[in-house]
PDB file of C-alpha atoms in Angstrom:
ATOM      1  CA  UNK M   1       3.286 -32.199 -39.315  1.00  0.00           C
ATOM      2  CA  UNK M   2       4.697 -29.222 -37.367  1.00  0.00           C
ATOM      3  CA  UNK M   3       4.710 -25.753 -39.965  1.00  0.00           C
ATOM      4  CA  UNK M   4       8.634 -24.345 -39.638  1.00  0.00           C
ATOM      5  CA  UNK M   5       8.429 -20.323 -39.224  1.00  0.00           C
ATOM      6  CA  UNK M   6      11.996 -19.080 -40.222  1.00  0.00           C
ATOM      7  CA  UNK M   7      11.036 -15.561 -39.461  1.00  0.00           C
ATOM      8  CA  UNK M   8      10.416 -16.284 -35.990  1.00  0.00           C
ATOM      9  CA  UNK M   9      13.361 -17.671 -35.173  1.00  0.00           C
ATOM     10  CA  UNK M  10      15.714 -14.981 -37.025  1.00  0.00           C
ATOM     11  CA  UNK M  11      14.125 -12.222 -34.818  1.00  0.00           C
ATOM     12  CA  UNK M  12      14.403 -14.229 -31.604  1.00  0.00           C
ATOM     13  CA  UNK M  13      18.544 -15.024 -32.722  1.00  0.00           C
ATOM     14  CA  UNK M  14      18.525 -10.997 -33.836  1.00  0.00           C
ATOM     15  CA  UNK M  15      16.839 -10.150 -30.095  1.00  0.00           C
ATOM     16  CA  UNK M  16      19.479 -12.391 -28.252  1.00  0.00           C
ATOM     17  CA  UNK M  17      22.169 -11.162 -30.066  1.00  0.00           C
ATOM     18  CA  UNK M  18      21.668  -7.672 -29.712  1.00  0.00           C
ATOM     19  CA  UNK M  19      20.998  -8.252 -25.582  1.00  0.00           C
ATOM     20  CA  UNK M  20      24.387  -9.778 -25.330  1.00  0.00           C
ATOM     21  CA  UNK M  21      25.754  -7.190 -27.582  1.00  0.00           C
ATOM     22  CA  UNK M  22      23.751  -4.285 -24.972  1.00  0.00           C
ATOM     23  CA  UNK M  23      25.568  -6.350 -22.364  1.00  0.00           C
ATOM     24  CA  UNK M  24      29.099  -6.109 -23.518  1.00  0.00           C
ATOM     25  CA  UNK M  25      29.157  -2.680 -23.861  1.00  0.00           C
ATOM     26  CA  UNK M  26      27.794  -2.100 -20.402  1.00  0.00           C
ATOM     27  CA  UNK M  27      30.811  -3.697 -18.991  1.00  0.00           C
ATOM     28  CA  UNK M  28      33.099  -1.922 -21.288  1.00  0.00           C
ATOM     29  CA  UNK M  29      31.604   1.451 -19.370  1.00  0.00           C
ATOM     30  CA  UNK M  30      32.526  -0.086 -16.068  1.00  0.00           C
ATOM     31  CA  UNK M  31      35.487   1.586 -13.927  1.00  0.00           C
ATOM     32  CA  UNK M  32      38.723  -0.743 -14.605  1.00  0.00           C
ATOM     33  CA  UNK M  33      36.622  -1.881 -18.036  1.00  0.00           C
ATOM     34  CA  UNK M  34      39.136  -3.237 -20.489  1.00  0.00           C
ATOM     35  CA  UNK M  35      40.305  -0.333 -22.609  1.00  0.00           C
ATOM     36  CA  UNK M  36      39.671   2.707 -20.330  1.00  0.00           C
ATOM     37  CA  UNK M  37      42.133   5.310 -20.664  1.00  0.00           C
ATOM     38  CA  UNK M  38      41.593   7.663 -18.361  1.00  0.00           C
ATOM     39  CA  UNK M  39      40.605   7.080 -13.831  1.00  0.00           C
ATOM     40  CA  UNK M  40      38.809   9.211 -11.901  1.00  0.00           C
ATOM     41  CA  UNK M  41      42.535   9.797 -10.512  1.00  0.00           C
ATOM     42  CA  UNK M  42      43.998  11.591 -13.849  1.00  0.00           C
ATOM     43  CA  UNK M  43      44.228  15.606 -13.210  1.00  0.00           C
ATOM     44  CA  UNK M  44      42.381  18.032 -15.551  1.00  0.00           C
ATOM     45  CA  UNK M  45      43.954  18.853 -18.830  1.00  0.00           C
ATOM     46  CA  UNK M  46      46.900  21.295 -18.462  1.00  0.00           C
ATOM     47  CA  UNK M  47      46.937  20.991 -14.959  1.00  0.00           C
ATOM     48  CA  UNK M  48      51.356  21.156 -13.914  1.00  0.00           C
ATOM     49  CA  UNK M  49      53.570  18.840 -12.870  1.00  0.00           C
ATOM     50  CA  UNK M  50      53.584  18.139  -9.499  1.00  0.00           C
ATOM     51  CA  UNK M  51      56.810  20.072  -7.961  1.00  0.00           C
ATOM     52  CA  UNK M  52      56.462  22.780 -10.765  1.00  0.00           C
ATOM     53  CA  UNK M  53      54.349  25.190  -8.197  1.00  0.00           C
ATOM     54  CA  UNK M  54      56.552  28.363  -7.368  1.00  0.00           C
ATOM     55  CA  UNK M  55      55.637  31.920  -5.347  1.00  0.00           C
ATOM     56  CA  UNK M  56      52.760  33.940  -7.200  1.00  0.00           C
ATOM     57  CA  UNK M  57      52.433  31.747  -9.606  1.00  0.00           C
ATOM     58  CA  UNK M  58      48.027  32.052  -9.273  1.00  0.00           C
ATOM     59  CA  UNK M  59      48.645  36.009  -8.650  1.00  0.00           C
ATOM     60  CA  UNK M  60      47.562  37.151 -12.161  1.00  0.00           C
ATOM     61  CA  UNK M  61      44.574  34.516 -13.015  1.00  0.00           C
ATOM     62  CA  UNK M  62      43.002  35.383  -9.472  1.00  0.00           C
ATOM     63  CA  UNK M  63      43.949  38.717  -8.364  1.00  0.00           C
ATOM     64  CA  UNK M  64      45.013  40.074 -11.932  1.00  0.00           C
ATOM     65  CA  UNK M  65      48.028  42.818 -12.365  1.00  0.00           C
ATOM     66  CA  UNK M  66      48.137  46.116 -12.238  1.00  0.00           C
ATOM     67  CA  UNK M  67      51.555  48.977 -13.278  1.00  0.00           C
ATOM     68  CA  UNK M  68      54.526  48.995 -11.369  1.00  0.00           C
ATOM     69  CA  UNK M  69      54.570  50.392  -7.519  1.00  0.00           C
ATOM     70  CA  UNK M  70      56.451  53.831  -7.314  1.00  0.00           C
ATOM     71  CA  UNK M  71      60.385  54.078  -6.360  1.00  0.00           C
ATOM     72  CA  UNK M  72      60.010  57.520  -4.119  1.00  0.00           C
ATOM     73  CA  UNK M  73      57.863  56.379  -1.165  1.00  0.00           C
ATOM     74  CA  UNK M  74      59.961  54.685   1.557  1.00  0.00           C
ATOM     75  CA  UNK M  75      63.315  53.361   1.492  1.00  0.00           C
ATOM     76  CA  UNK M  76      63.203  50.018   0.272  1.00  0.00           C
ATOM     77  CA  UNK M  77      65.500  46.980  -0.195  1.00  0.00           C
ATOM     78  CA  UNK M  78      65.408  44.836  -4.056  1.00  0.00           C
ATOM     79  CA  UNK M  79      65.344  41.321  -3.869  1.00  0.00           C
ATOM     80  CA  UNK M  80      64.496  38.092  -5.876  1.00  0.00           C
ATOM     81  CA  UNK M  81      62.638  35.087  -5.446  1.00  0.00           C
ATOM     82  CA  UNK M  82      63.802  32.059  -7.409  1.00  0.00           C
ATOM     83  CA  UNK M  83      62.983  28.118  -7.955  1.00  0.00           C
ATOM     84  CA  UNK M  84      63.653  25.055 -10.101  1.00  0.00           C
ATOM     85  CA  UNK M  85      62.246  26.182 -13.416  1.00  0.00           C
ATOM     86  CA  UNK M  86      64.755  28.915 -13.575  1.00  0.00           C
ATOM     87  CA  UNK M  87      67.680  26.616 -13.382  1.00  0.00           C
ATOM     88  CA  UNK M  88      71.078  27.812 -12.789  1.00  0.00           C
ATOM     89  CA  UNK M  89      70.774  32.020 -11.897  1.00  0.00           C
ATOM     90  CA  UNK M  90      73.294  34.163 -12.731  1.00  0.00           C
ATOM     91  CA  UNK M  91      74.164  35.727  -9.397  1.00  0.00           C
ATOM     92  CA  UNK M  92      76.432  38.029 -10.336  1.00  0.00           C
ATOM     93  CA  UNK M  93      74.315  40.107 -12.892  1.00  0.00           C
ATOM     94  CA  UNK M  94      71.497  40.007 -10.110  1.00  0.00           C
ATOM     95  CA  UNK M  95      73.842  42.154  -7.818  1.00  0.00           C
ATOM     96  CA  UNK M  96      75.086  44.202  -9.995  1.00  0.00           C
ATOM     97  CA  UNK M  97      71.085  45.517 -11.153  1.00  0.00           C
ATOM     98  CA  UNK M  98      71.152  46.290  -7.279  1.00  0.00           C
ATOM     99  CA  UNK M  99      69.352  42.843  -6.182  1.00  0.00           C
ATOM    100  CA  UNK M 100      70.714  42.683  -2.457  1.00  0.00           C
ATOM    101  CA  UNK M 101      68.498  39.594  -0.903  1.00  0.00           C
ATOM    102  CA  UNK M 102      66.579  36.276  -2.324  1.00  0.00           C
ATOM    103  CA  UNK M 103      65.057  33.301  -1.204  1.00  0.00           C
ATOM    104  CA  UNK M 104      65.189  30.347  -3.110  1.00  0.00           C
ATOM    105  CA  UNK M 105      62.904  27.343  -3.102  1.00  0.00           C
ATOM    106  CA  UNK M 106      64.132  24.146  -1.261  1.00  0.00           C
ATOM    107  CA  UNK M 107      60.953  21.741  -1.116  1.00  0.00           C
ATOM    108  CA  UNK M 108      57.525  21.387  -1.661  1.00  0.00           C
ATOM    109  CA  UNK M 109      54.693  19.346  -0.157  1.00  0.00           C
ATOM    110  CA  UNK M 110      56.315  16.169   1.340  1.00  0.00           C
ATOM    111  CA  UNK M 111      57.498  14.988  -2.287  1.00  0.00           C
ATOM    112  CA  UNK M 112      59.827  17.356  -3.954  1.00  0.00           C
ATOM    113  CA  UNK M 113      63.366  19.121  -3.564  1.00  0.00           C
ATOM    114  CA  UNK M 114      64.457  21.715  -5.741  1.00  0.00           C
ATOM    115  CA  UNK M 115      67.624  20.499  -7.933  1.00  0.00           C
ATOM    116  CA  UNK M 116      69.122  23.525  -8.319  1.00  0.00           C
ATOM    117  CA  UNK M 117      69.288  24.102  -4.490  1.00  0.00           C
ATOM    118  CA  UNK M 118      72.420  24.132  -4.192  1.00  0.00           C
ATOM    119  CA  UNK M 119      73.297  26.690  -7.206  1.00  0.00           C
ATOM    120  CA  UNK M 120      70.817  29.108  -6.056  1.00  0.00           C
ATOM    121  CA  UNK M 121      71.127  29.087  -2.507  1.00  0.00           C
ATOM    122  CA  UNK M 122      75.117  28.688  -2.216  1.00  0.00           C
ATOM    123  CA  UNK M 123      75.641  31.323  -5.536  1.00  0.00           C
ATOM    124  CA  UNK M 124      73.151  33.836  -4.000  1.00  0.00           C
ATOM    125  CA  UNK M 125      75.047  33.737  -0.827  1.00  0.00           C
ATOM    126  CA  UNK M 126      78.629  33.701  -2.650  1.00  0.00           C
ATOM    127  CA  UNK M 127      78.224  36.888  -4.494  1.00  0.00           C
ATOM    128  CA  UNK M 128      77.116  38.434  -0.987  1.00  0.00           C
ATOM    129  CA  UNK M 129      73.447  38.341  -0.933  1.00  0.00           C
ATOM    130  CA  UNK M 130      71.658  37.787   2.288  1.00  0.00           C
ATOM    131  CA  UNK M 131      69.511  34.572   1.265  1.00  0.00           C
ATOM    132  CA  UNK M 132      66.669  32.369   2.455  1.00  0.00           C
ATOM    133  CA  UNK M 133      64.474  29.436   1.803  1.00  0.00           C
ATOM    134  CA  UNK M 134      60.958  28.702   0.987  1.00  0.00           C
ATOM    135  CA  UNK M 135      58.275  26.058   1.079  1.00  0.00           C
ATOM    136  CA  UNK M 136      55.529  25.509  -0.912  1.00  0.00           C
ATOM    137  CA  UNK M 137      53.012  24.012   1.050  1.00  0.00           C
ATOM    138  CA  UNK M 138      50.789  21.896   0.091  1.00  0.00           C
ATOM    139  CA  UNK M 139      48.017  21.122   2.786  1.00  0.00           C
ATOM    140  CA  UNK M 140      46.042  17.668   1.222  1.00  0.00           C
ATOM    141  CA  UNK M 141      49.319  15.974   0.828  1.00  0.00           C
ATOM    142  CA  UNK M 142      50.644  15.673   4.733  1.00  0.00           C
ATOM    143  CA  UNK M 143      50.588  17.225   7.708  1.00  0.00           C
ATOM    144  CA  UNK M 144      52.419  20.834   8.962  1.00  0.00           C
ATOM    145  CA  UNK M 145      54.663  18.890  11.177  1.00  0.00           C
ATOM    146  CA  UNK M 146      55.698  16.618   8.250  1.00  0.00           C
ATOM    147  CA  UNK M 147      56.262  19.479   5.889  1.00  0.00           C
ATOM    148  CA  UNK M 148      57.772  21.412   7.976  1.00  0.00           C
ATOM    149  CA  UNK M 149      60.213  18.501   8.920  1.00  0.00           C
ATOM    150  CA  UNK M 150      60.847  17.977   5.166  1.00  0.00           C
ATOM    151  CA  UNK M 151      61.623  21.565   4.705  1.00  0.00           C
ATOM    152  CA  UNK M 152      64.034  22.151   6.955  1.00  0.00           C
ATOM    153  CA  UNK M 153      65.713  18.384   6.332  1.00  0.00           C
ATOM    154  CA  UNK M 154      65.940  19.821   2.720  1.00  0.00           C
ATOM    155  CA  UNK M 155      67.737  23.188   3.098  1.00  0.00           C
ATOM    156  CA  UNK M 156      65.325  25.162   4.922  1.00  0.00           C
ATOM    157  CA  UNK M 157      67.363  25.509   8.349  1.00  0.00           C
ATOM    158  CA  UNK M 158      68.926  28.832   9.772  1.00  0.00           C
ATOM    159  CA  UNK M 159      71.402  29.837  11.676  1.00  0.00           C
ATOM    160  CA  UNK M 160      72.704  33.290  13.356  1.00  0.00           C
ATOM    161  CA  UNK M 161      75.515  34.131  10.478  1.00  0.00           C
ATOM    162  CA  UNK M 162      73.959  37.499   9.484  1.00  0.00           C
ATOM    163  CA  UNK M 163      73.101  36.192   5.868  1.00  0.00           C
ATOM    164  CA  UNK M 164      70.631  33.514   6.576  1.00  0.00           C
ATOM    165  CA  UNK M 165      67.192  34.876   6.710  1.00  0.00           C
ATOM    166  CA  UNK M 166      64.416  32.678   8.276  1.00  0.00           C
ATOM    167  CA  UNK M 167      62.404  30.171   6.638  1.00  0.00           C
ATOM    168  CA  UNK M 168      59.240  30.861   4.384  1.00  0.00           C
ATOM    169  CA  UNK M 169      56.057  28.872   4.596  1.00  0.00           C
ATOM    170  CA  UNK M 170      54.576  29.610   1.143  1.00  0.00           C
ATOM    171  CA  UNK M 171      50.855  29.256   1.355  1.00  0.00           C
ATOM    172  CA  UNK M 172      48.827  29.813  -1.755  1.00  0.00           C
ATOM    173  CA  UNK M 173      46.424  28.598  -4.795  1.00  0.00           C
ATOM    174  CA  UNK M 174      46.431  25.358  -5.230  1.00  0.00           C
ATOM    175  CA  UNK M 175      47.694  24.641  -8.595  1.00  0.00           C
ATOM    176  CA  UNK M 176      46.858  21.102  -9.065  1.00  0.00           C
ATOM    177  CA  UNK M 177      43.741  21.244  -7.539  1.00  0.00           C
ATOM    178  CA  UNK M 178      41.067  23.312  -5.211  1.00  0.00           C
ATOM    179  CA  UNK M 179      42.162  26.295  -4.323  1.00  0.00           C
ATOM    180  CA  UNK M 180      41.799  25.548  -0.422  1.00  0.00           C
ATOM    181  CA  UNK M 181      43.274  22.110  -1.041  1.00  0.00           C
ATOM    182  CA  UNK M 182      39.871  20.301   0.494  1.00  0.00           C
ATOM    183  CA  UNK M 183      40.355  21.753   3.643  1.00  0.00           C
ATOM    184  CA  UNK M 184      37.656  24.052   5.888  1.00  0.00           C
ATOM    185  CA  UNK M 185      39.177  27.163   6.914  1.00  0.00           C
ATOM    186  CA  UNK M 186      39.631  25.896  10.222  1.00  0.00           C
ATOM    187  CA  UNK M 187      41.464  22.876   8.852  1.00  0.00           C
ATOM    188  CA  UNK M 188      43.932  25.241   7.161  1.00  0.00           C
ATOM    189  CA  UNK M 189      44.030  27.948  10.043  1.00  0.00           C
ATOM    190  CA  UNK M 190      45.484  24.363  12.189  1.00  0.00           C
ATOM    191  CA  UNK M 191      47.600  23.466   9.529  1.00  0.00           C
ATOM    192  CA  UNK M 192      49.610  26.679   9.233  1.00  0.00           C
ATOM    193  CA  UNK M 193      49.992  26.719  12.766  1.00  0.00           C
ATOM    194  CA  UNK M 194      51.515  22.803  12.704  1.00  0.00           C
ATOM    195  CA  UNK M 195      54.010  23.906  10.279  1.00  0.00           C
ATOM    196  CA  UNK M 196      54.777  27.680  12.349  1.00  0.00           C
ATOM    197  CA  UNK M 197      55.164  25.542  15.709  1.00  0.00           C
ATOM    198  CA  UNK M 198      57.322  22.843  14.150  1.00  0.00           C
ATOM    199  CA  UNK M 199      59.395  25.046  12.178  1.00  0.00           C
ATOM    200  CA  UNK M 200      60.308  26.675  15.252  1.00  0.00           C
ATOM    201  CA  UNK M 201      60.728  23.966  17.629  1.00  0.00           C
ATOM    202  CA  UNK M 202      63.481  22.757  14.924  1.00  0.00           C
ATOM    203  CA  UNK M 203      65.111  26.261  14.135  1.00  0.00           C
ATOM    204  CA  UNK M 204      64.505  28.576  16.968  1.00  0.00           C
ATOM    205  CA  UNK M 205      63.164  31.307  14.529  1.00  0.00           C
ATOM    206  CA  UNK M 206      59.461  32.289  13.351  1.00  0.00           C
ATOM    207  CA  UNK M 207      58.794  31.097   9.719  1.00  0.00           C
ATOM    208  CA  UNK M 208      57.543  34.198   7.361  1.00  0.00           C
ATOM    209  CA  UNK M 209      54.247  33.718   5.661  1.00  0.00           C
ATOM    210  CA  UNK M 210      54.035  34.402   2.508  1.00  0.00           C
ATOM    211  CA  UNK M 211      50.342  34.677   0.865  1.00  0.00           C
ATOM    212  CA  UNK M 212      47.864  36.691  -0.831  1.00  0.00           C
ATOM    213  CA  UNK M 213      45.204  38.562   0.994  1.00  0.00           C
ATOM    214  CA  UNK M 214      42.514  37.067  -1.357  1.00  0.00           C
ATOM    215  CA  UNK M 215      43.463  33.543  -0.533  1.00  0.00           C
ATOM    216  CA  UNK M 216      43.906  34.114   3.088  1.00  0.00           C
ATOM    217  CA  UNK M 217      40.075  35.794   3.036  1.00  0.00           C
ATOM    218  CA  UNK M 218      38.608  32.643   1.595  1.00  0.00           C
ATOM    219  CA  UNK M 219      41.278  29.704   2.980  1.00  0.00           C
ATOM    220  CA  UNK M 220      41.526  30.658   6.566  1.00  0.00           C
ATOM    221  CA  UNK M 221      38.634  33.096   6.858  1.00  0.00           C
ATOM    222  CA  UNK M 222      40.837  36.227   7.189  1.00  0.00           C
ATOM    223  CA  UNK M 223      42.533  34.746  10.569  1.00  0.00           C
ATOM    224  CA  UNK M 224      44.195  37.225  12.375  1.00  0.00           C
ATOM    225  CA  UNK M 225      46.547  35.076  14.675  1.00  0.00           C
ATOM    226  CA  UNK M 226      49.570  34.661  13.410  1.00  0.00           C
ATOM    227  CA  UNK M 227      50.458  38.843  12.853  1.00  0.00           C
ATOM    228  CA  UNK M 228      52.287  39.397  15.861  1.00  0.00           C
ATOM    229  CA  UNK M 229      55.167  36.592  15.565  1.00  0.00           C
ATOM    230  CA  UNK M 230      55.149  35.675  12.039  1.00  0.00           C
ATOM    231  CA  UNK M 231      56.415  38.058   9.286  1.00  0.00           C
ATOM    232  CA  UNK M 232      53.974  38.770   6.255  1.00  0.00           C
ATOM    233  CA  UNK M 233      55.258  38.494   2.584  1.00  0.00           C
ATOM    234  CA  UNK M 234      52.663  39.785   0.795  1.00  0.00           C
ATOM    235  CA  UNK M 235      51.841  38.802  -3.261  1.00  0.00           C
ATOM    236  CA  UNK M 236      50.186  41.915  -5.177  1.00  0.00           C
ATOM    237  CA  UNK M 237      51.312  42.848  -8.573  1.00  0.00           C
ATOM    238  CA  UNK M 238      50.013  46.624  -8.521  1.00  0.00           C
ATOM    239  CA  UNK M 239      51.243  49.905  -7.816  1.00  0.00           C
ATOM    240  CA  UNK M 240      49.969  49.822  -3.942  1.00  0.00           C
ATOM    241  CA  UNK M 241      50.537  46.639  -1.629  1.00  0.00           C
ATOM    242  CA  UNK M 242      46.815  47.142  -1.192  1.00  0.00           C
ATOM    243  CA  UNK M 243      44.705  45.874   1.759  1.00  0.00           C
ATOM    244  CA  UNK M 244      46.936  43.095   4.021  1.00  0.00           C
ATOM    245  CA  UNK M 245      45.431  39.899   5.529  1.00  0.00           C
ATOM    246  CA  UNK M 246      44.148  40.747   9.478  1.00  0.00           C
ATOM    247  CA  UNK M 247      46.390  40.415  12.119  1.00  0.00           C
ATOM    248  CA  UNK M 248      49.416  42.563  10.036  1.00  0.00           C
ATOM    249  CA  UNK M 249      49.776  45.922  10.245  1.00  0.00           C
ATOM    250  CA  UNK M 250      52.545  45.897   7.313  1.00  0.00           C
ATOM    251  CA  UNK M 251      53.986  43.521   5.463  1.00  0.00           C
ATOM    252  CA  UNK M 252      58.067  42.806   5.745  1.00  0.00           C
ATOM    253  CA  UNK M 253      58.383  42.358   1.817  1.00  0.00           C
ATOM    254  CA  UNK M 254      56.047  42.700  -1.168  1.00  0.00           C
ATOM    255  CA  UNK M 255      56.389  40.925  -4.062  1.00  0.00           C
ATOM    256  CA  UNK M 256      55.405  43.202  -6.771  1.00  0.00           C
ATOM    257  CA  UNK M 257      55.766  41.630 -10.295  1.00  0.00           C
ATOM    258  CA  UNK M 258      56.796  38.341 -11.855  1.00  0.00           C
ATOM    259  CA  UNK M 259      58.383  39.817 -14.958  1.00  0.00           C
ATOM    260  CA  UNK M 260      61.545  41.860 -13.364  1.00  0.00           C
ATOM    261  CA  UNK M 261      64.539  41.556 -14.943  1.00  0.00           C
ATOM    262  CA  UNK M 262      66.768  38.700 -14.962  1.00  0.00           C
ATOM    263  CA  UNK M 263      64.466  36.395 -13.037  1.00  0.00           C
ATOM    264  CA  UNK M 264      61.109  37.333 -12.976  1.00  0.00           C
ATOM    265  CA  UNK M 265      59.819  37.501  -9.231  1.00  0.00           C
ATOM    266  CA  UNK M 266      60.788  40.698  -7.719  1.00  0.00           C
ATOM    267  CA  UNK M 267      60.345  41.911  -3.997  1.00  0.00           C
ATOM    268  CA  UNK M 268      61.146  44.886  -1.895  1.00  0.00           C
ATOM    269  CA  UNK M 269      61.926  44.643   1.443  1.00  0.00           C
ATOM    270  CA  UNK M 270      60.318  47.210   3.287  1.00  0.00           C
ATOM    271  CA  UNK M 271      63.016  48.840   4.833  1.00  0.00           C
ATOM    272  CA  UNK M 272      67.059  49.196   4.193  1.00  0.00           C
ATOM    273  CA  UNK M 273      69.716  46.757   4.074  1.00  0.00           C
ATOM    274  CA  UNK M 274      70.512  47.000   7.785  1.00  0.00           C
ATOM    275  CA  UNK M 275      66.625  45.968   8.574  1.00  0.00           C
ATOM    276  CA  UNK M 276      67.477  42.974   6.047  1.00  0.00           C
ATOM    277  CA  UNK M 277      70.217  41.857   7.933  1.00  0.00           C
ATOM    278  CA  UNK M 278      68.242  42.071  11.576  1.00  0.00           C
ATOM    279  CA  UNK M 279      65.655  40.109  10.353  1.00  0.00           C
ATOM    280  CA  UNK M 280      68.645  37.752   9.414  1.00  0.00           C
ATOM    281  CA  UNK M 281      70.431  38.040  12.881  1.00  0.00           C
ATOM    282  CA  UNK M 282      66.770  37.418  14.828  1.00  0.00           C
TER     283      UNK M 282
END
């Protein structure tokens, strides 16, 4: 008669059970396991909403801040630059602090148009201010020749009133992502120039850059090509513009703090009023 061993056959049930339980959990690890809550597509923690990126806004974390720039050197020209998350401006206390020029965000990337375009750009002008418009490029998302398209479909034309000033290719950190946005610095170098070309195939006029010289150093490898057609708009808040990406010899404007009265980003145009108004004219 055949002996029954019950302890054999509780560890071989205990053995099975615990491979299919080993098993189970595997496939919970899985990508698109039942219960996953995040993707390998979610950005990092505190990372901002796409269409929330504005001029300068990496200035501080990468190139830090320094005191105020002195009022005695050169005769200069005050002016602001503005976007969505300041919402309706009020124009008229701007002018009235001596704020003569601004240029206000229309688009960004291939995605997103400011909704307070029309407050900003229109109120700016109506008080008397010669005004502009900027894009905030973002290089992974599209091409130059689609952003550039999308800008100027979105408010970032010009014409020869005297108080339109030229479009502004805003070219920066990445904010949601590597600072270079994946691309080599030849990659970028061709980029910029897709967007310079097609900006001015649409508007007759040479788009300003606007950039930092740290990020141009280690995005385009310090290119020099673009200095003699395309304005510089340099980002450095310190008391000196400090050294300027190769290719300019001095920048057009300077945008020296983001915590100026009123709205934040302040700029001086390096010159009077009358040189504000040429660049304007073309």
């Amino acid at each position: 008669m055949p002996v029954h061993r019950s302890g054999t056959t509780g560890r071989s049930f205990a053995a099975a059970a615990g491979a299919l339980l080993a098993s189970l959990a595997l496939l919970l690890t899985l990508p698109g396991a039942a219960g996953a809550t995040t993707t390998p597509a979610d950005p990092p923690a505190g990372t901002p909403v796409r269409g929330s990126a504005h001029m300068g806004m990496g200035v501080i974390e990468h190139d830090g801040q320094g005191g105020l720039p002195r009022t005695d050197r050169v005769v200069q020209t005050e002016g602001v630059d503005v976007s969505g998350h300041q919402g309706n401006v009020d124009w008229a206390s701007l002018w009235n602090s001596g704020v003569k020029w601004a240029y206000v965000k229309a688009t960004e990337g291939n995605y997103y148009k400011n909704p307070y375009f029309a407050q900003q750009y229109n109120g700016s002008y109506n008080i008397g201010m010669i005004r502009g418009a900027y894009h905030f490029g973002t290089p992974n998302d599209s091409s130059g020749a689609n952003q550039a398209n999308y800008f100027v479909d979105g408010g970032g034309g010009w014409s020869r009133d005297g108080k339109t000033l030229p479009g502004v290719l805003d070219i920066e950190w990445n904010p949601y992502g590597a600072q270079c946005y994946g691309k080599t610095q030849a990659q970028m170098v061709a980029w910029i120039r897709e967007f310079l070309n097609t900006y001015k195939s649409r508007t007759g006029r040479d788009a300003v850059i606007y950039t930092a010289t740290s990020w141009w150093k280690d995005c385009t490898g310090n290119y020099a090509g673009f200095g003699a057609t395309n304005p510089l708009w340099i980002a450095r808040y310190n008391t000196t513009v400090g050294e300027l990406p190769a290719g300019w010899g001095f920048q057009t404007i300077w945008q020296y703090t983001s915590t100026g009265p009123i709205v934040g980003d302040h700029n001086r145009f390096n010159g009077a009023l009358d040189r504000v108004q040429a660049l304007a004219n073309g």
